[in-house]
Amino acid sequence: MPIIEEQIFISLVVLILNNYFYGSFQKTKVKMTLLTFTLILFLGAFLAGFIGSLSGLGGGIIIIPLLSVFLGVDMHYAIGTALVAVIATSSGSASAYVREGITNMRLGMFLEIATTAGAVIGALISTNAPTSALAIIFGATLIFSSVNSLRKKEDYLIKPENSSILTHKLKLASTYPTPSGEMVHYGMTNIVGGFSMMGLAGMMSGLLGIGSGAFKVIAMDTIMKVPFKVSTTTSNFMMGVTAIASSVIYIQKGYIEPSICMPVIIGVLIGAMVGAKVLVKANTKKLKVFFALLIFVLAINMIYNGIVGKI
Amino acid sequence: MSTKFTDKDLQIIIGNVLRYGVWLALTVALIGGFILLLSSSEQTIDFQNFTIKDNNLFEVFNAIIAGVKQGNGEAIIFLGIIFLFLTPALRLVLSLISFFLEKDRLYVFITLIVIGIIVLSVSFGFSH
């Protein structure tokens, strides 16, 4: 096993063990100083950004179990913090793709009608839902996303002239550059189906504070048959605007706690950057399976805690 | 730059807004974090129970501005987070302007719907 994978493995085992001990501590209400809390969070967020970027699941989705299961932070604060982390990582990476001209900005803008409307509904449900219900829904979403990250995805290329009528009406057919500088012309299909799926993606994002990349990719790749390169970058591009629709509600309801958010956004961003570098060198196939399993364990843990009412 | 505004110009401007927006937000949050830790690193924390608040956005903004003036660490972090939220919001406004300059009325309309939903969410968040 290469050194990097070994190190990741060891740190994860430590985390899982820690989780079980911590679980029993939770009832006795551990008191931590702000400094300790900040340092633990920074390291945890670094790891979350790192795993998120290697597994392709995104940092936000791993921040939530970290805060709620390991550190005993209430789900609502965890959700608010994850949303802030999502905006930071998505804006950071979107800037590069937009400049290269891979992102389809018209497609993004059109689908944002669905995601922002969904996000508002999701955030309103979230503010009224009991914490344990949120934990169970989150666990289920986590399982879905991790299974989905392992699924082999087919890359489609629909010629602009074969696109659906709505594609032309909405001027969605476009081009993207290949690394060699060639322009690939593409179109898409089933706009209505993709739009509806995006509404669901937005709702999950507003409900749980995640980027819901898995749902967005299904909407664009599987339903609308957008080329893979365009769908991943456009999905990333949309996250920021989708997130502000729900964050406005979160801010007013007190979900955003500055002292939790500060170490998390910095840790997640650095972790994601390091993860992107490692991604080039490491054996992604093995790592992906490993992280999917790990996330599966986390998800079961959250569902269990939700059911017994410990979260 | 040619007299006609193109998608390429927009891509470069939006790319820069996203990048510098994130850097600005991070810097402000980091400064706030240092101030907070210098003043209250030994304080014990408790985030196990969530208390739902019902402040409207303008009350929150006023509290942040008042806190920043006093050099309060938490308020400065919050200011950084607000900058982070404003980055994609500014991106929306830029898209609106560029679709307008391109005389793409359909997309001016679509962008206005998205902005409208976000503005509506401000009022949804208000206490009822």
Short mmCIF file of N, CA, C and O in Angstrom, two decimals, chain A residues 20-85:
data_model
loop_
_atom_site.label_atom_id
_atom_site.label_comp_id
_atom_site.label_asym_id
_atom_site.label_seq_id
_atom_site.Cartn_x
_atom_site.Cartn_y
_atom_site.Cartn_z
N TYR A 20 -16.80 6.09 18.69
CA TYR A 20 -17.51 5.24 19.64
C TYR A 20 -17.30 5.71 21.07
O TYR A 20 -18.22 5.75 21.87
N PHE A 21 -16.06 6.12 21.39
CA PHE A 21 -15.82 6.62 22.74
C PHE A 21 -16.58 7.91 22.96
O PHE A 21 -17.18 8.12 23.99
N TYR A 22 -16.53 8.75 21.94
CA TYR A 22 -17.19 10.04 22.06
C TYR A 22 -18.68 9.88 22.25
O TYR A 22 -19.30 10.58 23.02
N GLY A 23 -19.24 8.92 21.53
CA GLY A 23 -20.66 8.66 21.63
C GLY A 23 -21.08 8.47 23.07
O GLY A 23 -22.11 9.00 23.51
N SER A 24 -20.25 7.76 23.86
CA SER A 24 -20.63 7.52 25.25
C SER A 24 -20.35 8.75 26.12
O SER A 24 -20.95 8.94 27.15
N PHE A 25 -19.43 9.60 25.64
CA PHE A 25 -19.14 10.83 26.38
C PHE A 25 -20.28 11.83 26.28
O PHE A 25 -20.51 12.61 27.18
N GLN A 26 -20.94 11.78 25.12
CA GLN A 26 -21.88 12.86 24.79
C GLN A 26 -22.89 13.15 25.88
O GLN A 26 -23.21 14.29 26.12
N LYS A 27 -23.36 12.10 26.51
CA LYS A 27 -24.42 12.31 27.50
C LYS A 27 -23.93 13.09 28.71
O LYS A 27 -24.67 13.78 29.36
N THR A 28 -22.61 12.94 29.01
CA THR A 28 -22.08 13.62 30.18
C THR A 28 -21.69 15.06 29.85
O THR A 28 -21.17 15.76 30.71
N LYS A 29 -21.96 15.52 28.62
CA LYS A 29 -21.70 16.90 28.21
C LYS A 29 -20.25 17.32 28.45
O LYS A 29 -19.92 17.92 29.48
N VAL A 30 -19.39 16.99 27.52
CA VAL A 30 -18.00 17.39 27.64
C VAL A 30 -17.91 18.89 27.46
O VAL A 30 -18.50 19.43 26.54
N LYS A 31 -17.12 19.52 28.30
CA LYS A 31 -16.90 20.95 28.11
C LYS A 31 -15.53 21.12 27.45
O LYS A 31 -14.55 20.53 27.88
N MET A 32 -15.50 21.89 26.39
CA MET A 32 -14.26 22.10 25.65
C MET A 32 -14.01 23.61 25.63
O MET A 32 -14.97 24.38 25.59
N THR A 33 -12.75 24.00 25.62
CA THR A 33 -12.51 25.44 25.46
C THR A 33 -12.61 25.77 23.98
O THR A 33 -12.48 24.90 23.13
N LEU A 34 -12.81 27.04 23.69
CA LEU A 34 -12.95 27.48 22.31
C LEU A 34 -11.70 27.14 21.49
O LEU A 34 -11.79 26.73 20.34
N LEU A 35 -10.53 27.26 22.12
CA LEU A 35 -9.28 26.99 21.41
C LEU A 35 -9.20 25.52 20.98
O LEU A 35 -8.92 25.21 19.83
N THR A 36 -9.48 24.60 21.91
CA THR A 36 -9.46 23.17 21.59
C THR A 36 -10.45 22.86 20.47
O THR A 36 -10.13 22.18 19.50
N PHE A 37 -11.67 23.40 20.64
CA PHE A 37 -12.73 23.17 19.67
C PHE A 37 -12.30 23.65 18.27
O PHE A 37 -12.46 22.94 17.28
N THR A 38 -11.71 24.85 18.22
CA THR A 38 -11.28 25.42 16.95
C THR A 38 -10.22 24.55 16.29
O THR A 38 -10.29 24.27 15.09
N LEU A 39 -9.26 24.08 17.07
CA LEU A 39 -8.18 23.26 16.51
C LEU A 39 -8.71 21.92 16.01
O LEU A 39 -8.36 21.49 14.90
N ILE A 40 -9.56 21.26 16.80
CA ILE A 40 -10.14 19.98 16.37
C ILE A 40 -10.95 20.17 15.09
O ILE A 40 -10.84 19.39 14.14
N LEU A 41 -11.74 21.24 15.07
CA LEU A 41 -12.56 21.52 13.89
C LEU A 41 -11.72 21.77 12.65
O LEU A 41 -12.04 21.30 11.57
N PHE A 42 -10.64 22.52 12.84
CA PHE A 42 -9.77 22.82 11.70
C PHE A 42 -9.22 21.53 11.10
O PHE A 42 -9.28 21.32 9.89
N LEU A 43 -8.70 20.65 11.96
CA LEU A 43 -8.16 19.37 11.47
C LEU A 43 -9.25 18.52 10.83
O LEU A 43 -9.06 17.94 9.76
N GLY A 44 -10.41 18.47 11.49
CA GLY A 44 -11.53 17.68 10.97
C GLY A 44 -11.99 18.21 9.62
O GLY A 44 -12.26 17.44 8.69
N ALA A 45 -12.07 19.54 9.49
CA ALA A 45 -12.53 20.15 8.24
C ALA A 45 -11.51 19.91 7.13
O ALA A 45 -11.87 19.68 5.98
N PHE A 46 -10.23 19.94 7.51
CA PHE A 46 -9.18 19.63 6.54
C PHE A 46 -9.40 18.22 5.99
O PHE A 46 -9.38 18.00 4.77
N LEU A 47 -9.63 17.27 6.89
CA LEU A 47 -9.86 15.88 6.49
C LEU A 47 -11.12 15.76 5.63
O LEU A 47 -11.14 15.05 4.63
N ALA A 48 -12.17 16.51 6.03
CA ALA A 48 -13.43 16.46 5.28
C ALA A 48 -13.23 16.99 3.86
O ALA A 48 -13.71 16.40 2.89
N GLY A 49 -12.49 18.09 3.73
CA GLY A 49 -12.23 18.66 2.41
C GLY A 49 -11.40 17.70 1.57
O GLY A 49 -11.64 17.52 0.37
N PHE A 50 -10.42 17.06 2.23
CA PHE A 50 -9.54 16.11 1.57
C PHE A 50 -10.32 14.90 1.06
O PHE A 50 -10.25 14.56 -0.12
N ILE A 51 -11.09 14.27 1.94
CA ILE A 51 -11.89 13.11 1.55
C ILE A 51 -12.94 13.51 0.51
O ILE A 51 -13.16 12.81 -0.47
N GLY A 52 -13.56 14.68 0.74
CA GLY A 52 -14.59 15.15 -0.18
C GLY A 52 -14.06 15.32 -1.59
O GLY A 52 -14.73 14.97 -2.56
N SER A 53 -12.83 15.83 -1.69
CA SER A 53 -12.29 16.06 -3.01
C SER A 53 -11.81 14.75 -3.66
O SER A 53 -11.97 14.54 -4.85
N LEU A 54 -11.27 13.81 -2.85
CA LEU A 54 -10.84 12.52 -3.41
C LEU A 54 -12.01 11.65 -3.84
O LEU A 54 -11.96 10.97 -4.84
N SER A 55 -13.08 11.66 -3.04
CA SER A 55 -14.21 10.78 -3.33
C SER A 55 -15.16 11.41 -4.31
O SER A 55 -16.04 10.74 -4.83
N GLY A 56 -15.02 12.72 -4.56
CA GLY A 56 -15.93 13.41 -5.46
C GLY A 56 -17.27 13.72 -4.83
O GLY A 56 -18.22 14.08 -5.51
N LEU A 57 -17.37 13.56 -3.50
CA LEU A 57 -18.66 13.80 -2.83
C LEU A 57 -18.80 15.23 -2.35
O LEU A 57 -19.88 15.67 -2.00
N GLY A 58 -17.70 15.97 -2.28
CA GLY A 58 -17.74 17.34 -1.79
C GLY A 58 -17.55 17.40 -0.29
O GLY A 58 -17.87 16.45 0.43
N GLY A 59 -16.99 18.53 0.19
CA GLY A 59 -16.64 18.66 1.60
C GLY A 59 -17.83 18.78 2.53
O GLY A 59 -17.82 18.30 3.65
N GLY A 60 -18.89 19.44 2.07
CA GLY A 60 -20.04 19.75 2.93
C GLY A 60 -20.68 18.51 3.51
O GLY A 60 -21.04 18.47 4.69
N ILE A 61 -20.78 17.48 2.69
CA ILE A 61 -21.51 16.28 3.10
C ILE A 61 -20.76 15.54 4.21
O ILE A 61 -21.34 14.79 4.98
N ILE A 62 -19.45 15.75 4.34
CA ILE A 62 -18.67 15.07 5.38
C ILE A 62 -18.57 15.92 6.65
O ILE A 62 -18.40 15.42 7.74
N ILE A 63 -18.73 17.26 6.48
CA ILE A 63 -18.70 18.17 7.63
C ILE A 63 -19.83 17.84 8.61
O ILE A 63 -19.66 17.90 9.83
N ILE A 64 -20.99 17.49 8.07
CA ILE A 64 -22.16 17.29 8.94
C ILE A 64 -21.99 16.14 9.93
O ILE A 64 -22.16 16.33 11.12
N PRO A 65 -21.60 14.91 9.45
CA PRO A 65 -21.37 13.87 10.46
C PRO A 65 -20.21 14.21 11.40
O PRO A 65 -20.26 13.89 12.58
N LEU A 66 -19.21 14.89 10.89
CA LEU A 66 -18.09 15.28 11.74
C LEU A 66 -18.58 16.11 12.92
O LEU A 66 -18.25 15.85 14.08
N LEU A 67 -19.38 17.12 12.62
CA LEU A 67 -19.86 18.01 13.68
C LEU A 67 -20.88 17.33 14.58
O LEU A 67 -20.80 17.44 15.80
N SER A 68 -21.85 16.64 13.96
CA SER A 68 -22.95 16.14 14.77
C SER A 68 -22.62 14.84 15.49
O SER A 68 -22.96 14.67 16.65
N VAL A 69 -21.92 13.90 14.82
CA VAL A 69 -21.63 12.62 15.46
C VAL A 69 -20.39 12.72 16.36
O VAL A 69 -20.42 12.31 17.51
N PHE A 70 -19.31 13.28 15.84
CA PHE A 70 -18.06 13.29 16.61
C PHE A 70 -18.03 14.37 17.68
O PHE A 70 -17.52 14.17 18.76
N LEU A 71 -18.53 15.56 17.35
CA LEU A 71 -18.37 16.67 18.28
C LEU A 71 -19.64 17.05 19.04
O LEU A 71 -19.63 17.96 19.85
N GLY A 72 -20.72 16.33 18.76
CA GLY A 72 -21.95 16.58 19.51
C GLY A 72 -22.59 17.93 19.26
O GLY A 72 -23.37 18.41 20.07
N VAL A 73 -22.27 18.56 18.13
CA VAL A 73 -22.90 19.83 17.77
C VAL A 73 -24.30 19.55 17.23
O VAL A 73 -24.51 18.56 16.54
N ASP A 74 -25.25 20.39 17.55
CA ASP A 74 -26.61 20.19 17.05
C ASP A 74 -26.65 20.20 15.52
O ASP A 74 -25.95 20.97 14.87
N MET A 75 -27.52 19.32 14.96
CA MET A 75 -27.66 19.18 13.50
C MET A 75 -27.88 20.53 12.80
O MET A 75 -27.37 20.75 11.71
N HIS A 76 -28.67 21.43 13.41
CA HIS A 76 -28.98 22.70 12.74
C HIS A 76 -27.73 23.54 12.53
O HIS A 76 -27.53 24.11 11.46
N TYR A 77 -26.85 23.61 13.57
CA TYR A 77 -25.59 24.33 13.40
C TYR A 77 -24.72 23.63 12.36
O TYR A 77 -24.04 24.28 11.57
N ALA A 78 -24.74 22.28 12.39
CA ALA A 78 -23.93 21.50 11.45
C ALA A 78 -24.35 21.81 10.02
O ALA A 78 -23.52 22.00 9.13
N ILE A 79 -25.68 21.89 9.80
CA ILE A 79 -26.21 22.17 8.46
C ILE A 79 -25.81 23.57 8.00
O ILE A 79 -25.34 23.77 6.88
N GLY A 80 -25.94 24.56 8.88
CA GLY A 80 -25.55 25.93 8.54
C GLY A 80 -24.08 26.02 8.18
O GLY A 80 -23.70 26.67 7.20
N THR A 81 -23.25 25.34 8.97
CA THR A 81 -21.80 25.37 8.73
C THR A 81 -21.46 24.70 7.41
O THR A 81 -20.63 25.19 6.64
N ALA A 82 -22.11 23.55 7.13
CA ALA A 82 -21.84 22.82 5.89
C ALA A 82 -22.17 23.69 4.68
O ALA A 82 -21.45 23.70 3.69
N LEU A 83 -23.26 24.45 4.78
CA LEU A 83 -23.67 25.30 3.67
C LEU A 83 -22.61 26.36 3.37
O LEU A 83 -22.29 26.64 2.22
N VAL A 84 -22.06 26.94 4.46
CA VAL A 84 -21.00 27.93 4.28
C VAL A 84 -19.78 27.27 3.60
O VAL A 84 -19.19 27.83 2.68
N ALA A 85 -19.45 26.05 4.03
CA ALA A 85 -18.32 25.32 3.44
C ALA A 85 -18.57 25.03 1.96
O ALA A 85 -17.67 25.12 1.13
#
